[in-house]
CSV table of C-alpha atoms in Angstrom, one decimal:
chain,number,residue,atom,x,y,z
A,1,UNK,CA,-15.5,159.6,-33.6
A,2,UNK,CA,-17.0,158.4,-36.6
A,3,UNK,CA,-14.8,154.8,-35.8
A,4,UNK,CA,-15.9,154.8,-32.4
A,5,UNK,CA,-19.8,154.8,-33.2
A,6,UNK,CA,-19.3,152.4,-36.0
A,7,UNK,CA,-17.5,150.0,-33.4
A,8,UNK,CA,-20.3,150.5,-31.1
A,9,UNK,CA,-22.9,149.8,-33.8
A,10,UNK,CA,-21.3,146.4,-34.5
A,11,UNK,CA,-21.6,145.8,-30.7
A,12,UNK,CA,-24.9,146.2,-30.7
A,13,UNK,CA,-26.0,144.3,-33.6
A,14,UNK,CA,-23.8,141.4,-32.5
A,15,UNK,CA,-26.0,141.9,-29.2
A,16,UNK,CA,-29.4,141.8,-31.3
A,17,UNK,CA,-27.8,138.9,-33.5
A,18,UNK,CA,-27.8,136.8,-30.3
A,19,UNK,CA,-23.7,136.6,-30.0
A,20,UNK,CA,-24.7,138.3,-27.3
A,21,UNK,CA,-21.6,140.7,-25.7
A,22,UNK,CA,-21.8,143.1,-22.9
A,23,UNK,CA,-23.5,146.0,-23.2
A,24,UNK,CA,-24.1,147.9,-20.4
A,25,UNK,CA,-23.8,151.1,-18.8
A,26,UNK,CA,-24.8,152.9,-15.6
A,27,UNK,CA,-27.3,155.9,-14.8
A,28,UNK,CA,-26.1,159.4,-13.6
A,29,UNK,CA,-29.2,161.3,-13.4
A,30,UNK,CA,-32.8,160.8,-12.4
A,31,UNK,CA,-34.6,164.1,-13.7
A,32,UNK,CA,-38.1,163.8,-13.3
A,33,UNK,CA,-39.6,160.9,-15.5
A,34,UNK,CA,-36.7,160.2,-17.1
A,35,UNK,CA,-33.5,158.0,-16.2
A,36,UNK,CA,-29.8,159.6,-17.7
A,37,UNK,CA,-27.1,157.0,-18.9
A,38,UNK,CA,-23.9,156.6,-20.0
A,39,UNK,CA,-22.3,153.6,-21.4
A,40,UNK,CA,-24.9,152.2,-23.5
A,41,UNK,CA,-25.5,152.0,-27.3
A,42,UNK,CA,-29.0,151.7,-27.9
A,43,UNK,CA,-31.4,153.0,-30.7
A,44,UNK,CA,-33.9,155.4,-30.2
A,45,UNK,CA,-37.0,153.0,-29.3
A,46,UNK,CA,-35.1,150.6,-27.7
A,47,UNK,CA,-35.1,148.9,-24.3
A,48,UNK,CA,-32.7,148.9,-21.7
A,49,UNK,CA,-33.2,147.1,-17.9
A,50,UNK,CA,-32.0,148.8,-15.2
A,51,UNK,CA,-31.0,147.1,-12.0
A,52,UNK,CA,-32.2,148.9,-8.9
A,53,UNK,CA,-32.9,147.6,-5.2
A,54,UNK,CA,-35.9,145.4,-5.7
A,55,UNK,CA,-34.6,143.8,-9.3
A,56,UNK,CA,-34.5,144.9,-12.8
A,57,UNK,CA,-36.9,146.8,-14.6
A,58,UNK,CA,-37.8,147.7,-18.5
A,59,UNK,CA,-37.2,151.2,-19.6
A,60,UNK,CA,-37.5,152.4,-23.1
A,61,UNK,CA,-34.9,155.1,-24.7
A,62,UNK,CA,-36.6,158.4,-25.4
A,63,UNK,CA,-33.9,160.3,-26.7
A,64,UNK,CA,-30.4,161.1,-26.1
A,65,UNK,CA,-27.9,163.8,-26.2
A,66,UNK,CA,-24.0,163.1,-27.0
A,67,UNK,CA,-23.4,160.4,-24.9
A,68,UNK,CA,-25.9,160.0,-23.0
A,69,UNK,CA,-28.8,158.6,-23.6
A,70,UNK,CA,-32.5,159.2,-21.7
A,71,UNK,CA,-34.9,156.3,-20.7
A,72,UNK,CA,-38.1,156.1,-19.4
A,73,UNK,CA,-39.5,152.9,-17.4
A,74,UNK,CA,-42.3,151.5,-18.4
A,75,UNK,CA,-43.4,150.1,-15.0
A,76,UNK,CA,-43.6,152.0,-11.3
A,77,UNK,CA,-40.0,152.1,-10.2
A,78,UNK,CA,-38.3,152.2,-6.9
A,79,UNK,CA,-35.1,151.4,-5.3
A,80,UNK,CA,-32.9,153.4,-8.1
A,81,UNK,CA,-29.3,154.0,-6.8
A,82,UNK,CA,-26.6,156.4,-8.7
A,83,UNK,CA,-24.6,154.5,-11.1
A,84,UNK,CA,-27.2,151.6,-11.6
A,85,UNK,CA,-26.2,149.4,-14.1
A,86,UNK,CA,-27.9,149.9,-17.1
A,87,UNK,CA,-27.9,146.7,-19.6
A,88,UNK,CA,-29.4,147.2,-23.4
A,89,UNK,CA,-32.2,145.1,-24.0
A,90,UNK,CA,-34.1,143.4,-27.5
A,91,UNK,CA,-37.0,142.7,-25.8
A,92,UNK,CA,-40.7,144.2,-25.1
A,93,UNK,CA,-40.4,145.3,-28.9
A,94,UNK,CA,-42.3,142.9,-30.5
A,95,UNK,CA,-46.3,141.7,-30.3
A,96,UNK,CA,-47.9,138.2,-30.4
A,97,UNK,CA,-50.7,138.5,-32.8
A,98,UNK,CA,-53.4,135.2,-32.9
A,99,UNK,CA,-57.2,135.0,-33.3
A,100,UNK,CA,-56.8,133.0,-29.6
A,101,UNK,CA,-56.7,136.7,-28.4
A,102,UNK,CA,-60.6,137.6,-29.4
A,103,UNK,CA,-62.6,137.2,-25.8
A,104,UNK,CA,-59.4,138.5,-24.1
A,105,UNK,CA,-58.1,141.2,-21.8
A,106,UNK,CA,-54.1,141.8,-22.2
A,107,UNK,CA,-52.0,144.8,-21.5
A,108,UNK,CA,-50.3,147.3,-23.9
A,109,UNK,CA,-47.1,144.6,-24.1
A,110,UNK,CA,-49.6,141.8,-25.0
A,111,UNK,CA,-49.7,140.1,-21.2
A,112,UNK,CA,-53.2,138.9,-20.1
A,113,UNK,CA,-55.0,140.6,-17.3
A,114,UNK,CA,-58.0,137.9,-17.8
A,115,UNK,CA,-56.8,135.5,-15.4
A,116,UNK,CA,-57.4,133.2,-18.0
A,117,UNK,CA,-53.8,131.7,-18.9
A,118,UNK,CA,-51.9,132.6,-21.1
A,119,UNK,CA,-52.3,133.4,-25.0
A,120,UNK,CA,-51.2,131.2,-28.0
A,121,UNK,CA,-49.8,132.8,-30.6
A,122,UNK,CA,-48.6,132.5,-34.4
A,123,UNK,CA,-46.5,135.1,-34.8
A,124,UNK,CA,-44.9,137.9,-33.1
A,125,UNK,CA,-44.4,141.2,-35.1
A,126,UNK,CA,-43.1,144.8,-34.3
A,127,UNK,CA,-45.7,147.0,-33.2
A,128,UNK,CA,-45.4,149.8,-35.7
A,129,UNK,CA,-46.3,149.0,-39.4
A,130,UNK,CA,-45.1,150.7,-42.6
A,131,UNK,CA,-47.8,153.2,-43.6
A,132,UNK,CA,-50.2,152.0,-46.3
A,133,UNK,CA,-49.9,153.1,-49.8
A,134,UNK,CA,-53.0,156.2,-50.0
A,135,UNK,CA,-53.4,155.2,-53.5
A,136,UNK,CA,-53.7,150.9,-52.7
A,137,UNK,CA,-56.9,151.8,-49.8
A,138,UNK,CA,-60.0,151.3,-51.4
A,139,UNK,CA,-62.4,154.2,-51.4
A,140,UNK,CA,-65.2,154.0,-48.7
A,141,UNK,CA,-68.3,153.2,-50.4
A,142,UNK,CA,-70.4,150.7,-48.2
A,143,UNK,CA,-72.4,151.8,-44.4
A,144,UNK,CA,-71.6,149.8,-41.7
A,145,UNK,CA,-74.2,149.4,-39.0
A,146,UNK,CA,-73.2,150.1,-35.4
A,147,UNK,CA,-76.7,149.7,-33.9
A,148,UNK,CA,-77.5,152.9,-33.0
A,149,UNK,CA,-80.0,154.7,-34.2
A,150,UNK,CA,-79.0,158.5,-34.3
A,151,UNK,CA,-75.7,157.5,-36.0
A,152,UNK,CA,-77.1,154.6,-38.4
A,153,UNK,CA,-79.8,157.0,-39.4
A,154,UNK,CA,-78.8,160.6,-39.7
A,155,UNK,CA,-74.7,160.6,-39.3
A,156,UNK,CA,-73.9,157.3,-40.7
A,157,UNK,CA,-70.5,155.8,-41.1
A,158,UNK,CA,-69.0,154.1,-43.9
A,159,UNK,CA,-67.0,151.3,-43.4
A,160,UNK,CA,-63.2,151.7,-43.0
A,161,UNK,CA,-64.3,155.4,-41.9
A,162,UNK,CA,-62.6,156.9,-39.1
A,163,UNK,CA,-65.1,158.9,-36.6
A,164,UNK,CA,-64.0,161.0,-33.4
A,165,UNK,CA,-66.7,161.4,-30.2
A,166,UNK,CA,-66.0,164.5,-28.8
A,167,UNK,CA,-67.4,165.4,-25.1
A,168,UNK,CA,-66.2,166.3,-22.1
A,169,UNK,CA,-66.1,164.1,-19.4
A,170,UNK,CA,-69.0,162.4,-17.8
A,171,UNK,CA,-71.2,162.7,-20.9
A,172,UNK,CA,-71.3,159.1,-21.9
A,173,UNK,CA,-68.7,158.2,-24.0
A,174,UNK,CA,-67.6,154.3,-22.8
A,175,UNK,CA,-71.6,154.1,-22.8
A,176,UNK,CA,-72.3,154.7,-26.6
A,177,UNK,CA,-69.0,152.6,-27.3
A,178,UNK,CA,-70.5,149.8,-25.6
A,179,UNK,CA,-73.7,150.2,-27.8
A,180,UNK,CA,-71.7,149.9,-30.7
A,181,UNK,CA,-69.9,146.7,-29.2
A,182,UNK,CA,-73.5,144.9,-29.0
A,183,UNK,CA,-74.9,146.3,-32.6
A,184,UNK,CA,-72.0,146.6,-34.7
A,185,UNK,CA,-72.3,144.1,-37.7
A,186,UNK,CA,-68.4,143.9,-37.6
A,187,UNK,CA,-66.4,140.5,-37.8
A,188,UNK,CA,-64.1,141.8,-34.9
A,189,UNK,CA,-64.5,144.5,-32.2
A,190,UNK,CA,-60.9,146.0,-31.0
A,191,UNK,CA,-61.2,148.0,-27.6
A,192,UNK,CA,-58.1,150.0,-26.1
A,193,UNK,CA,-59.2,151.5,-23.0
A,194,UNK,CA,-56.1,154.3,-22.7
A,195,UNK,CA,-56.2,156.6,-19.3
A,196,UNK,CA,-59.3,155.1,-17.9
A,197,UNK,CA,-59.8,154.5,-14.3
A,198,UNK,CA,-59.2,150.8,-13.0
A,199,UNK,CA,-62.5,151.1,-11.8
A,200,UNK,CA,-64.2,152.1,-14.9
A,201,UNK,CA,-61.9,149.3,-17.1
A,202,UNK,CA,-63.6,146.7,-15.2
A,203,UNK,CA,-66.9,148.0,-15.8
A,204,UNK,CA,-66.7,148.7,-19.0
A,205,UNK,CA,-65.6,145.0,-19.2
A,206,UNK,CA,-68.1,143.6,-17.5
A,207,UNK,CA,-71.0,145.9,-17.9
A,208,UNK,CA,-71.5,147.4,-20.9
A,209,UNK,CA,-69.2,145.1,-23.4
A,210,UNK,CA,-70.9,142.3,-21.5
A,211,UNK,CA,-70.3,138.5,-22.0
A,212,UNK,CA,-71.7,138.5,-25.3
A,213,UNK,CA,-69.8,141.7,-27.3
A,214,UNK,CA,-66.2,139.7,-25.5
A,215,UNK,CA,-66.9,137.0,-27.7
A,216,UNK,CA,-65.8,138.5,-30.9
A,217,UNK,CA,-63.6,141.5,-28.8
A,218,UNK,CA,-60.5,142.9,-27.7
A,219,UNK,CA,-59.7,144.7,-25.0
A,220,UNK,CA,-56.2,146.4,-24.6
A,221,UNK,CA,-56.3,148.3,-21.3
A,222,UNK,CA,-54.2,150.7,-20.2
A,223,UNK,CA,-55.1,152.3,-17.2
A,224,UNK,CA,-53.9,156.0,-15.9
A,225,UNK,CA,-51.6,154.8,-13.3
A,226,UNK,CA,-49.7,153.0,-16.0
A,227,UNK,CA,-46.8,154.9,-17.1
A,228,UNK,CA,-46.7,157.3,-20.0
A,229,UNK,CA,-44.7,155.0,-22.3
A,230,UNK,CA,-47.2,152.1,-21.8
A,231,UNK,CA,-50.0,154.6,-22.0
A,232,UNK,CA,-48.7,155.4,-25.2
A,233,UNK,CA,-47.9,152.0,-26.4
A,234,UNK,CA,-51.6,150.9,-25.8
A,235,UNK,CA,-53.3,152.8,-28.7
A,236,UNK,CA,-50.6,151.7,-31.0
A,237,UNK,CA,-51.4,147.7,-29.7
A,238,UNK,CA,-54.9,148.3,-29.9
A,239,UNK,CA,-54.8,149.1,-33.9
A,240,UNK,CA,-51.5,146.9,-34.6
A,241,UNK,CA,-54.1,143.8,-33.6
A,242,UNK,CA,-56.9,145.9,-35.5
A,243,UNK,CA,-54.4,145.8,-38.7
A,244,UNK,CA,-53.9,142.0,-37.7
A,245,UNK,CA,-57.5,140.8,-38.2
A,246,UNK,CA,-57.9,143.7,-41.3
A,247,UNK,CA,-55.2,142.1,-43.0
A,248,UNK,CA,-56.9,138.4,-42.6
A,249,UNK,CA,-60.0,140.3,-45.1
A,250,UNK,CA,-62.2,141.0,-41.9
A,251,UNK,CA,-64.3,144.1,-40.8
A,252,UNK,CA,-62.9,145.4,-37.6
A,253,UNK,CA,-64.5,148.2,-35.4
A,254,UNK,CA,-62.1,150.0,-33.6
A,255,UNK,CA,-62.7,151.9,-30.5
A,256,UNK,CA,-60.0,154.2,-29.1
A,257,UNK,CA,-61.0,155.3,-25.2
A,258,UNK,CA,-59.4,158.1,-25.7
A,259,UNK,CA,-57.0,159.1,-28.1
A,260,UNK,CA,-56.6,162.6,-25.4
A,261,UNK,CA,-54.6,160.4,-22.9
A,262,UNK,CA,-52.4,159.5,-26.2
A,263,UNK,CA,-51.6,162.7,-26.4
A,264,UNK,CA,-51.5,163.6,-22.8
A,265,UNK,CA,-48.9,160.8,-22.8
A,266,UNK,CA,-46.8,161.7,-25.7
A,267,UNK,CA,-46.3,165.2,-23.7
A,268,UNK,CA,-45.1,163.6,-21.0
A,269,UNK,CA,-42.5,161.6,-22.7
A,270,UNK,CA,-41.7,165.0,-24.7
A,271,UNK,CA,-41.6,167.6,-21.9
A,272,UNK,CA,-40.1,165.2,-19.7
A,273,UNK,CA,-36.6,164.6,-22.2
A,274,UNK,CA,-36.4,168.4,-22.8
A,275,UNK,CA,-39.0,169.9,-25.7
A,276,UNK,CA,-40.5,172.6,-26.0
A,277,UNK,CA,-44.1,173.4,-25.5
A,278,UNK,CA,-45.8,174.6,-29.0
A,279,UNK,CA,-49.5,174.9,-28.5
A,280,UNK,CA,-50.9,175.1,-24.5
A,281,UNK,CA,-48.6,173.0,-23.1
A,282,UNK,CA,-48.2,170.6,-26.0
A,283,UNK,CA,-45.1,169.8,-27.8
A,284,UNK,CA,-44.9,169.5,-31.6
A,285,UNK,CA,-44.0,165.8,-31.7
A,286,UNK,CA,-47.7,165.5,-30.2
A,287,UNK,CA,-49.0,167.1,-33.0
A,288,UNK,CA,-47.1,164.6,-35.1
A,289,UNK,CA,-47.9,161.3,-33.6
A,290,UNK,CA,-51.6,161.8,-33.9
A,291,UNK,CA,-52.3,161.8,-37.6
A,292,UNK,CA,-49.1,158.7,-37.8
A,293,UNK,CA,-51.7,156.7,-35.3
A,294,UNK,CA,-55.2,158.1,-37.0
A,295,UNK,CA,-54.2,157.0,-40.7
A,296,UNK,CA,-53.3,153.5,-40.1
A,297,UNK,CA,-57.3,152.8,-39.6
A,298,UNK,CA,-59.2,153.1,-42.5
A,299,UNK,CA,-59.8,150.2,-45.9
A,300,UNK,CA,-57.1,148.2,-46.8
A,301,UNK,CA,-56.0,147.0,-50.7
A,302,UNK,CA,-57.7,144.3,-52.7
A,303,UNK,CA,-58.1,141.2,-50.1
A,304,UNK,CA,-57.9,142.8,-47.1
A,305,UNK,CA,-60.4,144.0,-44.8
A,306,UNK,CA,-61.3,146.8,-43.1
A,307,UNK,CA,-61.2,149.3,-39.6
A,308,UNK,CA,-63.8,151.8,-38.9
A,309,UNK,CA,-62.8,153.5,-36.0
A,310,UNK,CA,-63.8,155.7,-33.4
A,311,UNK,CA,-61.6,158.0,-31.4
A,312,UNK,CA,-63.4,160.1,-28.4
A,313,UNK,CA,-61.5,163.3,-28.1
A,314,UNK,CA,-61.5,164.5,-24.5
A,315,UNK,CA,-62.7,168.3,-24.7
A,316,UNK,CA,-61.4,169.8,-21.7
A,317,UNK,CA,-64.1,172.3,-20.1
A,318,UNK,CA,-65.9,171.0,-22.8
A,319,UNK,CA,-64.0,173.3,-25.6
A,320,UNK,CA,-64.0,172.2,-28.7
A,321,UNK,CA,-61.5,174.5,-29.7
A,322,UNK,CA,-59.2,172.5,-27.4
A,323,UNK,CA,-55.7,171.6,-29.4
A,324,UNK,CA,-55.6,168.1,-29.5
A,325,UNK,CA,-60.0,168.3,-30.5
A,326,UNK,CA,-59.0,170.9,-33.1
A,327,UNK,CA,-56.3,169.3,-34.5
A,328,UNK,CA,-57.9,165.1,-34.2
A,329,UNK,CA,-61.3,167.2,-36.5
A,330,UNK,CA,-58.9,167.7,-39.7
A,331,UNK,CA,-57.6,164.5,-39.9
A,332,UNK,CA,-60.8,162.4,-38.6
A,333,UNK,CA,-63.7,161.9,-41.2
A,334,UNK,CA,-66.0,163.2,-39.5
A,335,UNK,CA,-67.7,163.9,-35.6
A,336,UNK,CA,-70.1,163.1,-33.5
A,337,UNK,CA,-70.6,166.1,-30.4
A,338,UNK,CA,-72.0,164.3,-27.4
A,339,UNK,CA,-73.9,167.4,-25.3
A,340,UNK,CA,-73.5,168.0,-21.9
A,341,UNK,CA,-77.0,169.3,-21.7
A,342,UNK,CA,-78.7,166.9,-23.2
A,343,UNK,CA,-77.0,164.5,-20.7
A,344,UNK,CA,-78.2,166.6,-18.1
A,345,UNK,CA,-81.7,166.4,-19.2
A,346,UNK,CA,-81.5,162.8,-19.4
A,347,UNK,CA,-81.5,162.4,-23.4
A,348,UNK,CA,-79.5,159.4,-24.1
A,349,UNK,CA,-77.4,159.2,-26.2
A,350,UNK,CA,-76.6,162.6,-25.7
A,351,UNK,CA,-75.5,163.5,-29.6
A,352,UNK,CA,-76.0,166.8,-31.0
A,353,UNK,CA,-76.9,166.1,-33.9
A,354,UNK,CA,-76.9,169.8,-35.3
A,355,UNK,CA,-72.7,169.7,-34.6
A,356,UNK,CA,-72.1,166.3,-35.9
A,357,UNK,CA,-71.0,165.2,-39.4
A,358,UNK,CA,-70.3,162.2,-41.3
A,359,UNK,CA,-67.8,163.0,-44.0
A,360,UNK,CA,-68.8,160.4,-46.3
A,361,UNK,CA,-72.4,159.8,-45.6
A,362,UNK,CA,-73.2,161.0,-48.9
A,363,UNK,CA,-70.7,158.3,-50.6
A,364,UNK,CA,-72.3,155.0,-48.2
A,365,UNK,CA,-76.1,156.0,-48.4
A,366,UNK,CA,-78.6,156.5,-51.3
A,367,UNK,CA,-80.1,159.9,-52.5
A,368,UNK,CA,-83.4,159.1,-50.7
A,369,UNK,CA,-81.7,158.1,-47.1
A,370,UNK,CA,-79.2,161.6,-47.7
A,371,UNK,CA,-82.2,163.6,-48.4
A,372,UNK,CA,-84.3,162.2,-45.0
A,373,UNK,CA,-81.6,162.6,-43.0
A,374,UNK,CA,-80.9,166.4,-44.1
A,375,UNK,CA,-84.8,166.8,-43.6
A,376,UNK,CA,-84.2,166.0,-40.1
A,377,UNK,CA,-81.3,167.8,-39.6
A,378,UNK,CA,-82.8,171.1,-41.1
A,379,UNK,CA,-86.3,171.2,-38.5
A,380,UNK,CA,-83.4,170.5,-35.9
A,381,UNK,CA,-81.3,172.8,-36.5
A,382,UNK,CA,-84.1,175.7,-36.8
A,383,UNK,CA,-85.6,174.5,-33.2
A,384,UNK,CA,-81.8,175.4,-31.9
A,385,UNK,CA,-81.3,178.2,-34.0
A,386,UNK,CA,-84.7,180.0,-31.7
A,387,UNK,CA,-84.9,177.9,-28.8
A,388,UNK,CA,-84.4,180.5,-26.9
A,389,UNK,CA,-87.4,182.9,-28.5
A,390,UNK,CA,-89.4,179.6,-27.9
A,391,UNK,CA,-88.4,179.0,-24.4
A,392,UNK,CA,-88.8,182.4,-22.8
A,393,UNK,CA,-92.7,182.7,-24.9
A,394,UNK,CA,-91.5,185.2,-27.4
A,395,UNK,CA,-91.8,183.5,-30.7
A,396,UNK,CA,-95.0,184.1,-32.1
A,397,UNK,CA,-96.7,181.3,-34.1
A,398,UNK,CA,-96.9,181.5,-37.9
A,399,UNK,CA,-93.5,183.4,-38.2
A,400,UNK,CA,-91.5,180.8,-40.0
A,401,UNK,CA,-93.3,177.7,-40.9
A,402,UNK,CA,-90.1,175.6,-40.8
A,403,UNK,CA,-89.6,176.6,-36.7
A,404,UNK,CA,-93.5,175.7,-36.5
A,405,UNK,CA,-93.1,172.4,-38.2
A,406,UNK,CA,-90.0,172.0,-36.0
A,407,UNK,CA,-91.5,172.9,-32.7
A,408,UNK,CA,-94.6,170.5,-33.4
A,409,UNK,CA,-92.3,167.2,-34.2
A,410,UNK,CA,-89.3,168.3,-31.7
A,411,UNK,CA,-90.7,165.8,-29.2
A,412,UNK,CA,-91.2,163.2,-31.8
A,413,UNK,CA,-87.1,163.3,-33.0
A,414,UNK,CA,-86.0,163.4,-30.0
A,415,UNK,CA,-87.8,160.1,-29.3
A,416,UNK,CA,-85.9,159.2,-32.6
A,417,UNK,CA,-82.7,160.3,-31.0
A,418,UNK,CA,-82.5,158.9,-27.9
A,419,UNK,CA,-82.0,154.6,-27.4
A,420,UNK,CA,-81.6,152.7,-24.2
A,421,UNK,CA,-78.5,151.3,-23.4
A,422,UNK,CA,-79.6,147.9,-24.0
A,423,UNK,CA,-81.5,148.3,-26.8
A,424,UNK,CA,-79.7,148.1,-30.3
A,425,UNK,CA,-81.0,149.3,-33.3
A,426,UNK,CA,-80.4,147.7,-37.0
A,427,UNK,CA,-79.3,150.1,-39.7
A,428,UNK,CA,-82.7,148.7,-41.6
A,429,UNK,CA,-84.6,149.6,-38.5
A,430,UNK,CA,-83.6,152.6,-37.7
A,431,UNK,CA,-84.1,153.9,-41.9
A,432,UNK,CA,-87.4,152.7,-41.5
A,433,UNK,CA,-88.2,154.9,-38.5
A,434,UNK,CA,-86.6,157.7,-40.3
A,435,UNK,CA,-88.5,157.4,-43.2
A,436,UNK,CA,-91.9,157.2,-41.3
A,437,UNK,CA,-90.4,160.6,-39.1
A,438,UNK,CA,-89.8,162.1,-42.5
A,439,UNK,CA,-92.9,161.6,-44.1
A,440,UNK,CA,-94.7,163.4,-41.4
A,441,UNK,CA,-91.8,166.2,-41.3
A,442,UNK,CA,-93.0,166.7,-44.7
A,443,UNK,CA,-96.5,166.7,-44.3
C-alpha cells in the first residue's frame, strides 16, 4: 500500500515537474455539488479537468476518501456522462499579481471582466500566503481617514485595523463602502464584491466607486451565480492582491462585500463532500477558515505597508447573534451596526453609534478627540436608553439633566451623523465639527 501511494506520488510530481505522464481517471458519481473519481492522484486543493459533452471543464479536489477522490467545478457544468475522464491538472493555482491591475475588474482566477484587454503581469504567486509572524506586525498606532464623518469622528479606525459592518440586508452596506472608496486617504483601494447580484456589481462599479475611486482600485467580483469554490476563492484574491501592494510599503483599504457569502460558500463545499453541521447549519471547517482569512489583513513588519479592512457581516433577520456575526465580532477589531430603523427613517449613514466600537480608537486618537467622542456617545446613548418615555410624553423634564441635555442636541448629532453619499468628509473636518458639537454638549 504504502509502495503503491509512493509510486503514485512520483507520478504526480513528474506530472507537476513538466515530464508530463498520464494521469487520469474517470468519474463514478455525481452527488449533488460534487463529482466522485477514481483513478487520479491529486492533492487536496488541486485541479483536475473533466471532459464532458460540451468540452472540458476545471474542477477543484475537495476531499477524498480511500480511493476516491471528490471534486467540485468551478464553472456551471453540463453534458457530464458516467465514467468521464478525469485528467489532474497544475493549473488555476496560481495568481498574476502587477500594479497594471489598479483601475481593473477581474474575476476570482485573475481573468478581466473590464473588457479592457488583458492584464500584464510580473509575477504569478500561489494564492494562499504563510501566516505573518504576530510578533513582526507592527502595533496599530496611526488613524486612517475614510471620509466619513460618524466613523472618522466617533468610531475611528486605526490603520492596519480590521473593522466588520454588520446589517442586514438593504441597509446600505455597498453605499458606506463606496464612501469610503472616494475619502479614504489610502494609497490603494482593494474591492471583492463576494455573493452580490450581477446587477448590483455593475452598479457598485459604476455608481458609487465611480470613475474616480477606479483609478487607484480593485475590484474582484464574484457574483452569486458563480460556484461555491470561486465564491470562495474571491475573498482569498481580493486580500492576496491586498498583501501584494502591502508588501510594496503601501496603505491599502480593504473592502470585503461580504465575508457571509464566504462562509455560506465554505458550507457548501463542506456539506456538500460529507460534514457535519456544528452550529445552525454550519460546519466546523467554516468556523476555521474565517479567522485563517481575517488575520492576514492587518500592519505588516518594518518596510511594509499596511490593510485596514472592512468585512460586512450579513445578519440574517437582522440577528446579531447570528453564528458567522458572533463568531466574525471576536476576531474583528471592532464594529460598526448599520440600523435598519434609521434607514427607514431616512438617516444616512444609518450607524448606530450606541452598538459600534473601535477597538483601538483609544491607541490612534489623542486624549482630547477620545474624550469628545465619549461625550457624544454618552448624551446618545441616554436619548436610547428613554426614547421610549420621551416618545409616548411620559418623561418629565428636569428628571435627569444628561436625557435633558440629550433631548435638546439629539437633532443637532444626528445632523453630525448623517452625510450624503457624495459628500466626503476629512478626518480634520469632521474633528472640527465634533469639537464645536462638544463644546455645546458641555455647555
Amino acid at each position: 500500500m504504502a509502495s503503491s501511494l509512493a509510486q503514485k506520488f512520483i507520478k504526480y510530481q513528474g506530472w507537476v515537474n513538466d515530464a508530463k505522464p498520464e494521469v487520469s481517471g474517470r468519474l463514478t458519481k455525481v452527488n449533488g455539488l460534487t463529482l466522485e473519481a477514481v483513478g487520479c492522484f491529486a492533492p487536496l486543493g488541486g485541479h483536475c479537468r473533466i471532459q464532458t459533452l460540451t468540452g472540458e471543464v476545471d474542477s477543484e479536489v475537495v476531499g477524498f476518501e480511500d480511493d476516491k477522490i471528490f471534486l467540485m467545478p468551478t464553472d456551471q457544468v453540463s453534458g457530464i456522462v458516467p465514467g468521464g475522464r478525469v485528467t489532474v491538472s497544475h493549473s488555476g493555482t496560481d495568481l498574476p499579481l502587477s500594479d497594471a491591475l489598479l483601475g481593473r475588474v477581474i474575476d476570482p482566477v485573475g481573468v478581466p471582466l473590464d473588457n479592457l484587454g488583458p492584464i500584464e503581469y510580473e509575477k504569478s504567486t500561489p494564492q494562499k500566503t504563510k501566516p505573518l509572524n504576530p510578533l513582526a506586525r507592527r502595533p496599530v498606532k496611526k488613524a486612517i481617514d475614510v471620509g466619513v464623518k460618524a466613523i472618522n469622528g466617533v468610531i475611528t479606525v486605526g490603520e492596519g485595523q480590521r473593522m466588520g459592518l454588520f446589517a442586514g440586508s438593504g441597509v446600505g452596506k455597498s453605499v458606506l463602502l463606496g464612501m469610503m472608496t472616494k475619502g479614504t486617504t489610502a494609497d490603494v483601494i482593494v474591492v471583492g464584491l463576494i455573493g452580490e447580484r450581477g446587477r448590483e456589481v455593475k452598479e457598485f462599479i459604476d455608481e458609487i466607486l465611480g470613475a474616480k475611486g477606479r483609478e487607484r482600485a480593485v475590484v474582484v467580483a464574484a457574483p452569486a451565480d458563480m460556484s461555491p469554490i470561486k465564491r470562495l476563492r474571491g475573498c482569498e484574491t481580493a486580500t492576496r492582491i491586498a498583501e501584494y501592494f502591502r508588501d510594496q510599503g503601501k496603505n491599502v483599504l480593504l473592502l470585503v462585500d461580504s465575508v457571509t457569502r464566504y462562509a455560506q460558500a465554505q458550507r457548501e463545499i463542506a456539506l456538500a463532500i460529507g460534514e457535519p453541521p456544528a452550529t445552525k447549519g454550519y460546519p466546523a471547517s467554516v468556523f476555521a477558515k474565517l479567522p485563517a482569512l481575517i488575520e492576514r489583513a492587518g500592519n505588516g513588519g518594518e518596510g511594509q505597508g499596511s490593510i485596514t479592512a472592512f468585512y460586512t457581516v450579513l445578519s440574517e433577520g437582522d440577528d446579531l447573534q447570528d453564528p458567522i456575526a458572533d463568531a466574525s465580532r471576536a476576531i474583528l477589531d471592532g464594529h460598526i451596526v448599520l440600523s435598519r430603523e434609521l434607514a427607514d427613517s431616512g438617516h444616512y449613514p444609518a450607524i448606530d453609534v450606541a452598538k459600534s466600537i473601535s477597538r483601538v480608537m483609544p491607541q490612534v486618537v489623542s486624549p482630547e478627540h477620545l474624550n469628545m467622542a465619549l461625550v457624544f456617545k454618552k448624551l446618545l446613548s441616554a436619548y436610547e436608553q428613554n426614547k421610549d418615555l420621551i416618545s409616548i410624553g411620559a418623561y418629565s423634564a428636569g428628571s435627569n439633566p444628561v436625557v435633558d441635555k440629550a433631548i435638546q442636541m439629539k437633532p443637532v448629532m444626528d445632523a453630525y451623523l448623517q452625510q450624503k453619499m457624495v459628500e466626503i468628509a476629512p478626518f480634520d473636518i469632521s474633528l472640527q465639527h465634533l469639537q464645536m458639537l462638544t463644546e455645546q454638549l458641555q455647555n
